[in-house]
C-alpha cells in the first residue's frame, strides 16, 4: 500500500477517514473553504464527482482555515454548508493544516520536501490529482476551475 493510502485523516465529526478507501480510485485532493471567493468551485467539484465516480474517480475535500480564516466553521457547520449549498457528496476530512510547522502528513506527502510537486499551498482550492498507486500525477493552482480543459484532460488520461 502506498504512503498516501496508509494515511488516516480526521473526518468531519468523530469518525476517521482512511485514505485506503481510495486505493482503487483516481483522487482529486482539494483544500477547501466555505467563505472564499473561490468557494463556488464546490459546484464544479461535485459535477466532477458525479461525472466520473462510476469510472473510478473521487474528489476529496480538505477544509483548511489557514488562508484569511475563510473556513472558520465547526465540522457540522462545514458539512451543512457543503450539503445545503452545493449538494456535496464527495468525502470531506476534518480541518487540516496544509502549510507551516503543523502541516499535516498528507500535505507533507503532496507538497513537502521530496514531493513530485513541492512547494507551499498558495490558497484555498489548490488541487492534486493522485493516481491509484498513490503517486501525485498533477498539481493545479487554486484558480484552475474544476471544468478547466487541462484538468479534465489529466483526469480523463488517468482514468483511461
Short mmCIF file of C-alpha atoms in Angstrom, two decimals:
data_model
loop_
_atom_site.label_atom_id
_atom_site.label_comp_id
_atom_site.label_asym_id
_atom_site.label_seq_id
_atom_site.Cartn_x
_atom_site.Cartn_y
_atom_site.Cartn_z
CA UNK A 1 0.00 0.00 0.00
CA UNK A 2 1.32 3.48 -0.88
CA UNK A 3 2.20 6.13 1.71
CA UNK A 4 -0.86 8.11 0.52
CA UNK A 5 -3.21 5.17 1.09
CA UNK A 6 -1.73 4.41 4.52
CA UNK A 7 -2.80 7.80 5.88
CA UNK A 8 -5.85 8.20 8.08
CA UNK A 9 -7.32 11.70 8.24
CA UNK A 10 -9.68 13.07 10.82
CA UNK A 11 -13.18 13.02 9.40
CA UNK A 12 -15.87 15.60 9.92
CA UNK A 13 -17.10 14.81 13.40
CA UNK A 14 -15.60 11.98 15.41
CA UNK A 15 -15.07 9.46 12.62
CA UNK A 16 -11.80 8.78 10.85
CA UNK A 17 -11.24 8.96 7.10
CA UNK A 18 -8.80 6.24 5.99
CA UNK A 19 -7.30 7.01 2.59
CA UNK A 20 -7.10 3.26 1.92
CA UNK A 21 -10.68 3.62 0.65
CA UNK A 22 -9.24 5.49 -2.37
CA UNK A 23 -6.88 2.63 -3.28
CA UNK A 24 -8.82 1.79 -6.43
CA UNK A 25 -9.62 5.38 -7.39
CA UNK A 26 -8.05 8.39 -9.05
CA UNK A 27 -8.42 11.08 -6.36
CA UNK A 28 -8.53 14.85 -6.67
CA UNK A 29 -7.41 16.26 -3.30
CA UNK A 30 -8.55 19.86 -2.82
CA UNK A 31 -8.10 22.14 0.19
CA UNK A 32 -11.47 23.85 0.53
CA UNK A 33 -13.05 26.77 2.38
CA UNK A 34 -16.63 27.99 2.66
CA UNK A 35 -16.02 31.76 2.87
CA UNK A 36 -13.64 32.22 -0.06
CA UNK A 37 -14.12 33.91 -3.41
CA UNK A 38 -13.32 30.51 -4.94
CA UNK A 39 -15.95 28.67 -2.87
CA UNK A 40 -18.29 28.33 -5.90
CA UNK A 41 -15.76 25.76 -7.17
CA UNK A 42 -17.59 23.31 -4.87
CA UNK A 43 -20.28 23.10 -7.58
CA UNK A 44 -17.74 22.12 -10.23
CA UNK A 45 -16.04 19.65 -7.90
CA UNK A 46 -19.40 17.98 -7.28
CA UNK A 47 -20.01 17.82 -11.06
CA UNK A 48 -16.65 16.05 -11.46
CA UNK A 49 -17.62 13.64 -8.69
CA UNK A 50 -20.93 12.85 -10.38
CA UNK A 51 -19.46 12.62 -13.88
CA UNK A 52 -16.51 10.35 -13.11
CA UNK A 53 -17.33 8.42 -9.91
CA UNK A 54 -18.55 5.33 -11.77
CA UNK A 55 -15.23 5.23 -13.67
CA UNK A 56 -13.10 5.11 -10.50
CA UNK A 57 -12.69 8.77 -9.56
CA UNK A 58 -13.30 10.69 -6.35
CA UNK A 59 -12.86 14.20 -5.06
CA UNK A 60 -11.53 14.51 -1.51
CA UNK A 61 -12.25 17.87 0.11
CA UNK A 62 -9.86 19.01 2.84
CA UNK A 63 -11.18 22.01 4.81
CA UNK A 64 -8.46 24.44 5.82
CA UNK A 65 -8.64 27.68 7.79
CA UNK A 66 -5.07 28.87 7.07
CA UNK A 67 -5.92 31.36 4.33
CA UNK A 68 -7.53 34.54 5.71
CA UNK A 69 -9.55 32.40 8.16
CA UNK A 70 -12.00 31.52 5.37
CA UNK A 71 -13.05 28.19 6.92
CA UNK A 72 -13.98 29.17 10.48
CA UNK A 73 -16.91 26.77 10.90
CA UNK A 74 -17.25 23.69 13.05
CA UNK A 75 -17.32 20.25 11.43
CA UNK A 76 -21.13 20.28 11.47
CA UNK A 77 -21.28 23.79 10.00
CA UNK A 78 -18.90 22.75 7.20
CA UNK A 79 -20.90 19.60 6.44
CA UNK A 80 -24.19 21.52 6.47
CA UNK A 81 -22.84 24.34 4.28
CA UNK A 82 -21.48 21.92 1.67
CA UNK A 83 -24.63 19.80 1.59
CA UNK A 84 -27.18 22.62 1.56
CA UNK A 85 -25.39 24.98 -0.83
CA UNK A 86 -23.62 22.60 -3.22
CA UNK A 87 -25.07 19.12 -2.69
CA UNK A 88 -21.58 17.81 -1.96
CA UNK A 89 -21.49 14.02 -1.98
CA UNK A 90 -17.72 13.53 -2.00
CA UNK A 91 -15.80 12.84 1.22
CA UNK A 92 -14.60 15.73 3.38
CA UNK A 93 -11.93 15.47 6.03
CA UNK A 94 -11.78 17.46 9.22
CA UNK A 95 -9.80 20.71 9.06
CA UNK A 96 -6.10 20.26 8.34
CA UNK A 97 -3.04 22.49 8.29
CA UNK A 98 -1.62 22.46 4.75
CA UNK A 99 1.43 24.70 5.34
CA UNK A 100 3.83 25.53 8.12
CA UNK A 101 5.24 23.57 11.05
CA UNK A 102 1.90 21.85 11.77
CA UNK A 103 1.44 20.76 8.11
CA UNK A 104 -0.50 17.52 8.11
CA UNK A 105 1.36 14.43 6.82
CA UNK A 106 -0.99 14.37 3.81
CA UNK A 107 0.32 17.75 2.68
CA UNK A 108 3.90 16.82 3.54
CA UNK A 109 3.42 13.94 1.11
CA UNK A 110 1.66 16.03 -1.57
CA UNK A 111 3.76 19.21 -1.44
CA UNK A 112 6.59 18.81 1.03
CA UNK A 113 10.28 18.29 0.50
CA UNK A 114 10.87 15.43 -1.92
CA UNK A 115 7.35 15.56 -3.37
CA UNK A 116 6.85 15.42 -7.14
CA UNK A 117 5.22 18.88 -6.99
CA UNK A 118 6.79 20.55 -3.94
CA UNK A 119 6.02 23.97 -2.54
CA UNK A 120 3.64 25.63 -0.15
CA UNK A 121 -0.06 25.63 -0.88
CA UNK A 122 -0.81 29.11 -2.22
CA UNK A 123 -4.53 29.48 -1.40
CA UNK A 124 -7.81 27.64 -0.97
CA UNK A 125 -8.82 25.22 -3.74
CA UNK A 126 -5.34 24.09 -4.78
CA UNK A 127 -5.70 20.68 -6.41
CA UNK A 128 -3.61 17.49 -6.52
CA UNK A 129 -4.55 14.56 -8.73
CA UNK A 130 -3.41 11.31 -7.12
CA UNK A 131 -3.24 8.05 -9.07
CA UNK A 132 -4.47 4.65 -7.93
CA UNK A 133 -0.87 3.89 -6.97
CA UNK A 134 -0.80 6.89 -4.58
CA UNK A 135 1.56 8.90 -6.78
CA UNK A 136 0.76 12.57 -7.44
CA UNK A 137 0.08 12.91 -11.16
CA UNK A 138 -0.52 16.67 -11.37
CA UNK A 139 -0.93 19.83 -9.33
CA UNK A 140 -3.28 22.68 -10.25
CA UNK A 141 -3.47 26.22 -8.92
CA UNK A 142 -6.46 27.44 -6.93
CA UNK A 143 -7.66 29.45 -9.93
CA UNK A 144 -7.82 26.33 -12.12
CA UNK A 145 -11.54 25.63 -12.11
CA UNK A 146 -12.88 22.08 -11.97
CA UNK A 147 -14.11 22.39 -15.57
CA UNK A 148 -10.75 23.62 -16.91
CA UNK A 149 -9.87 21.60 -20.03
CA UNK A 150 -6.33 20.92 -18.76
CA UNK A 151 -7.68 19.42 -15.53
CA UNK A 152 -10.32 17.38 -17.37
CA UNK A 153 -7.69 16.06 -19.80
CA UNK A 154 -5.45 14.84 -16.96
CA UNK A 155 -8.42 13.16 -15.23
CA UNK A 156 -9.52 11.51 -18.49
CA UNK A 157 -5.98 10.30 -19.21
CA UNK A 158 -5.60 8.90 -15.68
CA UNK A 159 -8.93 7.06 -15.96
CA UNK A 160 -8.15 5.59 -19.41
#
